[in-house]
Coordinates of C-alpha atoms in Angstrom, one line a residue:
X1 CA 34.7 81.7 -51.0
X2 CA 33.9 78.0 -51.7
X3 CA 30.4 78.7 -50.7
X4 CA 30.2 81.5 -52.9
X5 CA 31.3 79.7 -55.6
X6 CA 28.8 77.0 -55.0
X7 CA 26.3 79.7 -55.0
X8 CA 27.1 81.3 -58.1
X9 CA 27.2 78.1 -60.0
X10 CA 23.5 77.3 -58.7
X11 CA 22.4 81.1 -59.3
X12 CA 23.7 79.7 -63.4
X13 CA 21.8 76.6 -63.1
X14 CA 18.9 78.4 -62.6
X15 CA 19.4 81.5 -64.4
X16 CA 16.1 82.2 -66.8
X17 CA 13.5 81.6 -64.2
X18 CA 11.7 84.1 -62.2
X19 CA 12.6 82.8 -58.8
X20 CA 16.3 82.6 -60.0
X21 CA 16.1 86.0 -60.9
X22 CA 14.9 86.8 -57.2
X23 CA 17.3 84.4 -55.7
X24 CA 20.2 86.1 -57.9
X25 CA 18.9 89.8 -56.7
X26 CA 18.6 88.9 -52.9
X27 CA 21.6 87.3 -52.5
X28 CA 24.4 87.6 -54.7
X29 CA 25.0 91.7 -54.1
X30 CA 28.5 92.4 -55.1
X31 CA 29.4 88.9 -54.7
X32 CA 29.3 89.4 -50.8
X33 CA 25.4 89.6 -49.7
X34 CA 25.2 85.5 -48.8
X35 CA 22.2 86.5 -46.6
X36 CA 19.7 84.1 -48.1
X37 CA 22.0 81.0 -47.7
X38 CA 20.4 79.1 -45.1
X39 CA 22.8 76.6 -43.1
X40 CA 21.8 73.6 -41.2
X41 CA 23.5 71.1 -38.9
X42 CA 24.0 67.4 -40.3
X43 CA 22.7 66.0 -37.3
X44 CA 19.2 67.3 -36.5
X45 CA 19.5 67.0 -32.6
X46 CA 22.0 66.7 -29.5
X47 CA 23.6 63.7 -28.9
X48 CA 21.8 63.1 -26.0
X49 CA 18.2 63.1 -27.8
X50 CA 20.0 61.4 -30.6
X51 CA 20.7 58.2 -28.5
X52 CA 17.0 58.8 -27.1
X53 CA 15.6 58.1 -30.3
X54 CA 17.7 54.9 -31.2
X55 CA 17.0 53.6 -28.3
X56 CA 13.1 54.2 -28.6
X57 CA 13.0 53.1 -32.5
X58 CA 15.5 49.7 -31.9
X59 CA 12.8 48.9 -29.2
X60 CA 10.1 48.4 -31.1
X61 CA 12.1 47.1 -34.1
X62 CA 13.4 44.1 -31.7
X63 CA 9.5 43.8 -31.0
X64 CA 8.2 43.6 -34.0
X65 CA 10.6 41.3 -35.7
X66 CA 11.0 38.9 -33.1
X67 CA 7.0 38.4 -32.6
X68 CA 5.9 38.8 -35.5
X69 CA 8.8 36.3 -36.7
X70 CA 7.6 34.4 -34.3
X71 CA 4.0 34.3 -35.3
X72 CA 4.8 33.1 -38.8
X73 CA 6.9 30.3 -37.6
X74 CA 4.2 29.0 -35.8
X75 CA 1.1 29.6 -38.5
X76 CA 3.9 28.0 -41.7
X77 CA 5.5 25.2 -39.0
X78 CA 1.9 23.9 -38.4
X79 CA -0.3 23.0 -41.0
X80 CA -3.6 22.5 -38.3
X81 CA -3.3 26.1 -37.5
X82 CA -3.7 27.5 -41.1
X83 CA -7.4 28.5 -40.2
X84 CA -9.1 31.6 -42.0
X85 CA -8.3 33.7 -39.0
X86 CA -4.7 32.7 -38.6
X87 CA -3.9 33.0 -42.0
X88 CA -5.3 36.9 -42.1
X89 CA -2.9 36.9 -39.1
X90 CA 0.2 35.1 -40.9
X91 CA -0.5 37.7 -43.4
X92 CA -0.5 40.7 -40.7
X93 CA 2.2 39.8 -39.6
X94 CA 4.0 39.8 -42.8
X95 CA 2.8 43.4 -43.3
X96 CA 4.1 44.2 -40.4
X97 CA 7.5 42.6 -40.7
X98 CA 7.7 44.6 -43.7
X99 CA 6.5 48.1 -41.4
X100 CA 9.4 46.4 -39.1
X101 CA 11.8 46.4 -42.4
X102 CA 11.3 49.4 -44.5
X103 CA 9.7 51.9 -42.1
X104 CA 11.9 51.7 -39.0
X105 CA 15.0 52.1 -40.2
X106 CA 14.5 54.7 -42.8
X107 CA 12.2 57.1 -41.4
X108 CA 14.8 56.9 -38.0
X109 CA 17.8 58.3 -40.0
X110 CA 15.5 60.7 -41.8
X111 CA 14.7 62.2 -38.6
X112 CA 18.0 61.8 -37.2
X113 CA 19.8 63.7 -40.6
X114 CA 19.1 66.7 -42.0
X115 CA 17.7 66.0 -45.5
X116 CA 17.8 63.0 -47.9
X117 CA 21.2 60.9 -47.6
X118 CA 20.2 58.1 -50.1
X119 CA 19.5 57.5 -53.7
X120 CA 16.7 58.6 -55.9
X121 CA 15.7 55.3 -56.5
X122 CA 15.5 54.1 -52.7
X123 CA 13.4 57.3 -51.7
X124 CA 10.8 56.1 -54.2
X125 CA 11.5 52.6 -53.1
X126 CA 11.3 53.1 -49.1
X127 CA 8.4 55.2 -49.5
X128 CA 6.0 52.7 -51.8
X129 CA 7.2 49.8 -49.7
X130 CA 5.9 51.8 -46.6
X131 CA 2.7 53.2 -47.7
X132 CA 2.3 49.5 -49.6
X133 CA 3.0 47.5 -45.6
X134 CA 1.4 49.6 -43.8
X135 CA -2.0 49.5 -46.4
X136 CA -1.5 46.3 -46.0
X137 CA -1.4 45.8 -42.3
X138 CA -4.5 47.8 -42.1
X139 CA -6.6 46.2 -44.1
X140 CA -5.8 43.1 -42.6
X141 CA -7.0 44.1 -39.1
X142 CA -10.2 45.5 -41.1
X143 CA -10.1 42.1 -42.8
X144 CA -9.8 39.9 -39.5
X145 CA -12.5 42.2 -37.6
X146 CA -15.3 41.3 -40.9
X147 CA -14.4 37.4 -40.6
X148 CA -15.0 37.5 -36.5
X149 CA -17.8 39.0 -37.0
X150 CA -19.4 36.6 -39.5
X151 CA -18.0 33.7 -37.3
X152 CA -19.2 35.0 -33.6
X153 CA -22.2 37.0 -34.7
X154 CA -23.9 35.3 -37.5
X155 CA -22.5 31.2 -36.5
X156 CA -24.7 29.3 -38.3
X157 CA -24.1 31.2 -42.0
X158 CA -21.2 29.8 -44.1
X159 CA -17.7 30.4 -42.6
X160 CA -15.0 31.5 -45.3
X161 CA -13.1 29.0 -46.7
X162 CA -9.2 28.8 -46.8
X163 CA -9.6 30.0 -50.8
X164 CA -11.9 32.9 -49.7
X165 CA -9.6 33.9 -47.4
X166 CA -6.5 33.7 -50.1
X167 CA -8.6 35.5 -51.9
X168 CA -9.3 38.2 -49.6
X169 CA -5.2 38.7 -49.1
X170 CA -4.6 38.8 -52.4
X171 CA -7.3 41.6 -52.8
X172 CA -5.6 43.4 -49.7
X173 CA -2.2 43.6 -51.2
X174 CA -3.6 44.7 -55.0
X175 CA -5.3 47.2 -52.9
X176 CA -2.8 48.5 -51.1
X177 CA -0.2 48.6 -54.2
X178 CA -3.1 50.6 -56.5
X179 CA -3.6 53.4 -53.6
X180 CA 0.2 54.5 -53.2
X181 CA 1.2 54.5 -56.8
X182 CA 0.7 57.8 -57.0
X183 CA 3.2 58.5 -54.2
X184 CA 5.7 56.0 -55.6
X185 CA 5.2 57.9 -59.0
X186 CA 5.3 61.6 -57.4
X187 CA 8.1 60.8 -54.8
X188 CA 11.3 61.9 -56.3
X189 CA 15.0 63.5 -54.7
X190 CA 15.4 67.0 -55.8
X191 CA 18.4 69.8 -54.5
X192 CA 17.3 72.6 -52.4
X193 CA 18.8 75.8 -54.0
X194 CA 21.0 78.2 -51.3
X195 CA 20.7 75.3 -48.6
X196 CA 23.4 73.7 -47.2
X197 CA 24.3 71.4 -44.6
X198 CA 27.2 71.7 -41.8
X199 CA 28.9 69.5 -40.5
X200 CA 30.1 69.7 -36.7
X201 CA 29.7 73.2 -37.4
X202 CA 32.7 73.3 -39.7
X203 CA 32.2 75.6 -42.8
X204 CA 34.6 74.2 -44.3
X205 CA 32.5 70.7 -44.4
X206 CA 29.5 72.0 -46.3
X207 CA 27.2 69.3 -47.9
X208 CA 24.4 70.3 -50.3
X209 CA 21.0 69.7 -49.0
X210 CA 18.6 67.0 -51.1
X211 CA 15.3 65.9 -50.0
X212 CA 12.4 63.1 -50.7
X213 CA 9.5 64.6 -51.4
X214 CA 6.2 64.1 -53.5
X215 CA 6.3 66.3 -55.9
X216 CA 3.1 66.8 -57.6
X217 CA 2.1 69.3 -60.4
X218 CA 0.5 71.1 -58.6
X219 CA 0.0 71.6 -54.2
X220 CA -3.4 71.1 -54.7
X221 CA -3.2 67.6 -55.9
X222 CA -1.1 66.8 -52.6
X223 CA -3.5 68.3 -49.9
X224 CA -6.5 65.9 -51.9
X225 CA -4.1 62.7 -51.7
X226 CA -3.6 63.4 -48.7
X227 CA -7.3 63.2 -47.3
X228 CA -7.5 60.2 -49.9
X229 CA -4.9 58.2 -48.1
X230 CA -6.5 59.3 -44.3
X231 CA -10.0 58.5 -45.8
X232 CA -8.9 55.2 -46.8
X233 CA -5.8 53.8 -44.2
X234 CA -7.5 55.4 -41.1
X235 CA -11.0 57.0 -41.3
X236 CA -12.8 54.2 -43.2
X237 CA -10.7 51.0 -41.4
X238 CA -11.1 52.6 -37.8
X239 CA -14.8 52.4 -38.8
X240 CA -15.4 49.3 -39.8
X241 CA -13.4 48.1 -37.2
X242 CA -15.2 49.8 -34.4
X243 CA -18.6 48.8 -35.4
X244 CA -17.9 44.8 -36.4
X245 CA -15.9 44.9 -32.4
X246 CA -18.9 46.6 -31.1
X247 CA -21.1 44.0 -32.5
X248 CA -19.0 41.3 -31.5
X249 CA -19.0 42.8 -27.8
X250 CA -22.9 43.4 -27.6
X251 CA -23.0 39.7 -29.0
X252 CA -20.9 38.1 -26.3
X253 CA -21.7 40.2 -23.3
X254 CA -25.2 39.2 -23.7
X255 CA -24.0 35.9 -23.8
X256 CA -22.2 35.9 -21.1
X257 CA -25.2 38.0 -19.1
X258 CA -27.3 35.3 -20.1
X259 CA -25.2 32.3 -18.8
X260 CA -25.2 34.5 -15.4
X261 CA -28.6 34.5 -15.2
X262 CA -30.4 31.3 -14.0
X263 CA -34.0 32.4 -15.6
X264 CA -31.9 33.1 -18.5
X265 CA -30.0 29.7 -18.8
X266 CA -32.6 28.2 -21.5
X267 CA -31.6 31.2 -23.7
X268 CA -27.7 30.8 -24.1
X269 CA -26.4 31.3 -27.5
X270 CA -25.0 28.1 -29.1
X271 CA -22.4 27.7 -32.0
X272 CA -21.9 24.8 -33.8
X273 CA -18.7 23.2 -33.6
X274 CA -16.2 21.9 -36.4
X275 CA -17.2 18.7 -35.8
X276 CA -21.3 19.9 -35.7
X277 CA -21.6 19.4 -32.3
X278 CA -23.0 22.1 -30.1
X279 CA -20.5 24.2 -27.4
X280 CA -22.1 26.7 -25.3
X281 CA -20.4 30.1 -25.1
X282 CA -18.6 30.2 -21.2
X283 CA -18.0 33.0 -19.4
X284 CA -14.3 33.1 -19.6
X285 CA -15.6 34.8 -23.4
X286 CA -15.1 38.1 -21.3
X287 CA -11.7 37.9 -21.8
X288 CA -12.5 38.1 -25.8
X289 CA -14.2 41.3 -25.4
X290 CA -11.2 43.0 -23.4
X291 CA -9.2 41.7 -26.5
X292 CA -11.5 43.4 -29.2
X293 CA -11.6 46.8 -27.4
X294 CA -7.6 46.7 -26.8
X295 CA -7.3 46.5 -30.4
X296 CA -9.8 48.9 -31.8
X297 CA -8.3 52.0 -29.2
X298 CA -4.9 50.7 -29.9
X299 CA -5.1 51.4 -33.6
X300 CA -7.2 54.7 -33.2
X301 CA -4.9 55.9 -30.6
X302 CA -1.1 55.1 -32.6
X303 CA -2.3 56.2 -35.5
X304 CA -4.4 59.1 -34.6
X305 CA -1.2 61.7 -34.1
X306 CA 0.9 60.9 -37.3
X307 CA -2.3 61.9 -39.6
X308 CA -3.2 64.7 -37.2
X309 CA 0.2 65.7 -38.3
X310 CA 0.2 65.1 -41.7
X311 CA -3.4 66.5 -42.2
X312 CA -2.2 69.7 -40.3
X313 CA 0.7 70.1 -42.5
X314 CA -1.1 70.2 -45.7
X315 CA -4.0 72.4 -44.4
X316 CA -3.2 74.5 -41.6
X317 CA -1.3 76.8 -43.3
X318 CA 1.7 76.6 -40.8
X319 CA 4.6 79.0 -40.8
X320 CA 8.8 77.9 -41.2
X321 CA 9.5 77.9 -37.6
X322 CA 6.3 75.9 -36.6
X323 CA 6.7 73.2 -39.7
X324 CA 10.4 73.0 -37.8
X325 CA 9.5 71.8 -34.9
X326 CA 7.4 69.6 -35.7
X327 CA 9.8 68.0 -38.5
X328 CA 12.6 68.0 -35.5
X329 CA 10.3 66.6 -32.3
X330 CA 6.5 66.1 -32.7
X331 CA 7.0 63.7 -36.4
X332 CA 9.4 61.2 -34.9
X333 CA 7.3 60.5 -31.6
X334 CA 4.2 59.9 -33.7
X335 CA 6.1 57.7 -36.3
X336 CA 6.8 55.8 -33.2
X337 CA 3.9 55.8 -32.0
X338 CA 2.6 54.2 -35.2
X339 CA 4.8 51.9 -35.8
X340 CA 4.3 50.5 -32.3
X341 CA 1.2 48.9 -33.5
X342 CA 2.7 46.9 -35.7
X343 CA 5.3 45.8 -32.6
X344 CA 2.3 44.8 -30.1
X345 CA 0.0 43.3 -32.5
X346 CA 1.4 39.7 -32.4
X347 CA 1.1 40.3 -28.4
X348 CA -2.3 41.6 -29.1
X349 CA -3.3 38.1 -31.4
X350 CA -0.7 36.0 -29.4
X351 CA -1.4 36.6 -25.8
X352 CA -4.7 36.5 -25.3
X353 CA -5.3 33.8 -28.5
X354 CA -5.1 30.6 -26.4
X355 CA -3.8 28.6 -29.7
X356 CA -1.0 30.8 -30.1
X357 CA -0.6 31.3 -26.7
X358 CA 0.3 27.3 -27.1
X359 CA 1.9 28.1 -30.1
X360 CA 4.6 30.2 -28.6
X361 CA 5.3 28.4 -25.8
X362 CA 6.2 25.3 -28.3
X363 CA 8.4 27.1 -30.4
X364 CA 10.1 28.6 -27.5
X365 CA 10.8 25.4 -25.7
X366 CA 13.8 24.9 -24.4
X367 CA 15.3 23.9 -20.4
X368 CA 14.1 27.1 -19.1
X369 CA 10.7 26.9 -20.5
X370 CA 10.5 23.1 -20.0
X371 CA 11.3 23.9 -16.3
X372 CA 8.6 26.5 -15.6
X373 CA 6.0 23.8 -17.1
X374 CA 7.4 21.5 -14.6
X375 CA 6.8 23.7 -11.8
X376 CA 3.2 25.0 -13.0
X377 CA 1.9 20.9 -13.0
X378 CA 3.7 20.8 -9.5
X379 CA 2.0 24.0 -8.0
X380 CA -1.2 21.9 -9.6
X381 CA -0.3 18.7 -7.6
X382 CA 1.0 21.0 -4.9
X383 CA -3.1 22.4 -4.3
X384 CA -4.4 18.9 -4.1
X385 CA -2.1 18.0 -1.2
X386 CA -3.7 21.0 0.7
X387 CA -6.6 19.7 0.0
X388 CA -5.9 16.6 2.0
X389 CA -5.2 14.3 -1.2
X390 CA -1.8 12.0 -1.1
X391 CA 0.4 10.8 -4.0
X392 CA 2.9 8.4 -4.9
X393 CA 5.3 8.2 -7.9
X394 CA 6.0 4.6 -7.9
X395 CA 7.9 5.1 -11.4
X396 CA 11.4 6.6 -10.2
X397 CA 13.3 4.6 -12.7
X398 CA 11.4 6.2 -15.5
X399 CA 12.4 7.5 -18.6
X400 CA 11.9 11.8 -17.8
X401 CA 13.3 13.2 -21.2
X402 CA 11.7 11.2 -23.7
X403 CA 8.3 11.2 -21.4
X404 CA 8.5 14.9 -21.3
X405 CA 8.9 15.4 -24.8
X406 CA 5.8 13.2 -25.7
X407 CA 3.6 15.2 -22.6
X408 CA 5.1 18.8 -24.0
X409 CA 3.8 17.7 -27.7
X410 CA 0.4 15.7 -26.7
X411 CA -0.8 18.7 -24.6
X412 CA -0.1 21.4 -27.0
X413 CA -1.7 19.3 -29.6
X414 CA -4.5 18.8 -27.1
X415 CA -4.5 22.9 -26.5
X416 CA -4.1 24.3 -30.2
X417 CA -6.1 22.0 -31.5
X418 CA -9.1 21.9 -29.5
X419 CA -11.0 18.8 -32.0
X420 CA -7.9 17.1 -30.7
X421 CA -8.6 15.7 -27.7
X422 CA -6.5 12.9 -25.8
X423 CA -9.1 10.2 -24.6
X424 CA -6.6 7.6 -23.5
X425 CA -6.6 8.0 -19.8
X426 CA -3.5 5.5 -19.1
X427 CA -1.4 7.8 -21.5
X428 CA -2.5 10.7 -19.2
X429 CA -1.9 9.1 -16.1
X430 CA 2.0 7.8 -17.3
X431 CA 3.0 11.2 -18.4
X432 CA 1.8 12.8 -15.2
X433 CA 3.5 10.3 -13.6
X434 CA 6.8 11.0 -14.9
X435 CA 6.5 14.5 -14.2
X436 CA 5.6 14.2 -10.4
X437 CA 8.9 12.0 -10.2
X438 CA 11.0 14.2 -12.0
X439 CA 9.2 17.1 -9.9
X440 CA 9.6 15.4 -6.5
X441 CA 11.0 12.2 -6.4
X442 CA 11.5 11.5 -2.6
X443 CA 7.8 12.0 -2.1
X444 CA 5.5 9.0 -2.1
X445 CA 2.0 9.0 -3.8
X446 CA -0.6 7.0 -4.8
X447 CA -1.9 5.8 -7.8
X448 CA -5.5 6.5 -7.4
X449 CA -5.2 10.1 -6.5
X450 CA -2.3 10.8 -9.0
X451 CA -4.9 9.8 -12.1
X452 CA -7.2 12.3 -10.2
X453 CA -4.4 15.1 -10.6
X454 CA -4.3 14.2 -14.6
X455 CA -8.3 14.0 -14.7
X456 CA -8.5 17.4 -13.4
X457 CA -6.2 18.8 -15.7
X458 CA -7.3 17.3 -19.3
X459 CA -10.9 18.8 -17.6
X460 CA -8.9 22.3 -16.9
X461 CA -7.5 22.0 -20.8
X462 CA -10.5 21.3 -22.2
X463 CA -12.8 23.7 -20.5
X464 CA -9.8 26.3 -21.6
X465 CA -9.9 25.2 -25.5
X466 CA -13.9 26.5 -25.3
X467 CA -12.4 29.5 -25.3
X468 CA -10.7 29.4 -28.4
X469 CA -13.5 27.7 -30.7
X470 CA -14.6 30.7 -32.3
X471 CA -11.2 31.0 -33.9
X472 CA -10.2 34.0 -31.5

């Protein structure tokens, strides 16, 4: 009976429309006929695929706050690193903090509840903020993939200055705020008349159902924002993106093909340096174009399925039961799915970026991490007594912390900063010291081929900081 009272006092709320009328003629029939009442559980799914999804959504959240936390801390803690590139990635990682923020959470309780559970104003909130980070995140790859290829492709033109590139971030978020204004103005919570949540399958625990939807004047106007928003977030970014990486790749393979190639040797590409001196382009740029082709799939591939979706949905003309399951199973894997690149892009720009490869490992540091460095220079030393070499530490009474900490900070200056480079060899030759004491300090060595050891490692860190002058 309390449902039929709930009924009847929505049957007056909309009494005077046509589909009120039809609603009151289906289903009120001597105050018994309920058979248009649809009931749904609270909880979407089992328990079991419940947890399934936490799980899944809480991993990538972890992900993408802690790198992409991470990769701010470095670009803000360390005023040498705020080049044109890193700032377009300080800024994509931003966007993507707020993808972390806004998206995660909400769209993983949508899909985990039947219906809206929030306020009006936090449906048009969460939604703008969303479609505003995730704009934003886009055009920042697109933005990062134009200002490689100026640098790698076209070297001697005019790199973008630190205001151009302020510029340019500015122009990404105005962007991104004008093209989902419409959705912030459209999105709105409305109830759904005769629908009704259960919960636990108790009738006597009935909620009414309200969703967050766009509601335009007319279904029409939503199938053409739609394509609007794919044209301009995917379609036209996945574009522009694929050719400036493509040119980038042709660029450095043939590099690299040419520095293979003896006859070819006289026709290696040059760039000029930041101090105008001239660095040849090593082989070990391979490893760039691996990078560039990892992050063009990765963005066609985790967004590809969510606007599959959303596209079908609008124009495919699909029936109730079909629209369920993907609402229920097929929509939360590819929210996941796109949210992941927003997770594995500071892996992406971290990893295989040899400054903030350097970068992490000195906001990491700690006993652990200053324990594996200590091994890594002692597996160095470790080769050159296979190859017959013999060293002393004659230095046992040494100061190790404070030596350690000056070695830690003058090599990662040495490696992030690659115009940087240590030139005072006795400096080299006491930290490395100090280090093969601490390391093994019963062992004796000599003098002569310990400032070998430290000679061929400033030689290792400075051939690996080629690698990083084109402000990959």
């Amino acid at each position: 009976m309390e449902v039929l009272n709930i009924v009847e006092e929505e049957s007056m709320e909309l009494e005077g429309s046509a589909t009120a009328a039809a609603l009151i003629n289906t289903s009120l029939d001597g105050a018994a006929n309920v058979t248009n009442i649809t009931f749904s559980p609270y909880y979407q799914h089992s328990l079991y695929v419940a947890a399934s999804y936490i799980l899944a959504y809480f991993f990538i959240f972890l992900l993408c706050m802690v790198g992409n936390i991470l990769v701010c801390l470095i670009v803000l803690g360390n005023r040498r690193m705020r080049t044109v590139t890193n700032l377009f990635i300080l800024n994509l990682a931003i966007s993507d903090l707020l993808v972390g923020i806004f998206c995660i959470p909400t769209t993983l309780v949508d899909n985990l509840i039947t219906g809206w559970p929030f306020s009006n104003t936090v449906c048009k909130m969460s939604g703008f903020v969303q479609g505003v980070s995730v704009s934003a995140s886009v055009f920042t790859l697109v933005a990062i993939a134009v200002e490689r290829f100026r640098c790698i492709v076209y070297p001697l033109q005019p790199k973008p200055t630190i205001l151009v590139a302020k510029a340019a971030i500015v122009l990404i978020w105005v962007l991104a705020v004008v093209i989902m204004c419409p959705a912030a103005v459209a999105l709105t919570v409305e109830k759904v008349p005769f629908h009704y949540m259960v919960y636990n399958g108790d009738f006597n625990h009935t909620y009414t159902l309200y969703t967050c939807y766009e509601d335009f004047a007319n279904p029409q106007m939503r199938r053409i924002y739609t394509a609007v928003l794919f044209t301009h977030i995917y379609l036209v970014p996945l574009t522009v993106i694929t050719v400036m990486y493509g040119n980038i790749g042709v660029k450095l393979f043939s590099t690299v093909v040419a520095n293979r190639d003896p006859q070819l040797a006289n026709a290696t590409v040059q760039v000029r340096g930041r101090r105008g001196g001239q660095r040849m382009i090593s082989q070990k740029k391979i490893k760039v174009i691996k990078m560039l082709i990892v992050v063009a799939l990765l963005f066609m591939l985790s967004w590809l399925p969510l606007w599959t979706l959303m596209m079908m949905t609008d124009y495919a003309g699909l029936d109730r039961d079909q629209l369920d399951l993907l609402t229920s199973y097929i929509f939360p894997f590819a929210h996941w799915l796109a949210f992941s690149n927003s997770s594995v892009n500071p892996i992406i720009y971290g990893y295989y970026n040899e400054n903030f490869k350097r970068g992490f490992q000195a906001v990491c540091k700690s006993k652990t991490f200053c324990c594996l460095m200590q091994c890594q220079l002692w597996m160095r030393i470790a080769r050159l007594f296979r190859k017959g070499r013999s060293v002393q530490a004659p230095c046992e009474g040494a100061d190790f912390k404070d030596a350690t900490r000056n070695r830690l900070v003058l090599g990662l200056r040495n490696r992030v900063h690659n115009d940087n480079s240590l030139t005072e060899t006795a400096e080299m030759k006491r930290s490395a010291r100090v280090i093969c004491v601490a390391a093994r300090p019963e062992r004796s060595v000599s003098d002569q081929g310990l400032e070998m050891a430290a000679m061929n490692q400033k030689s290792s860190d400075q051939e690996s900081g080629k690698v990083s002058s084109l402000g990959v």
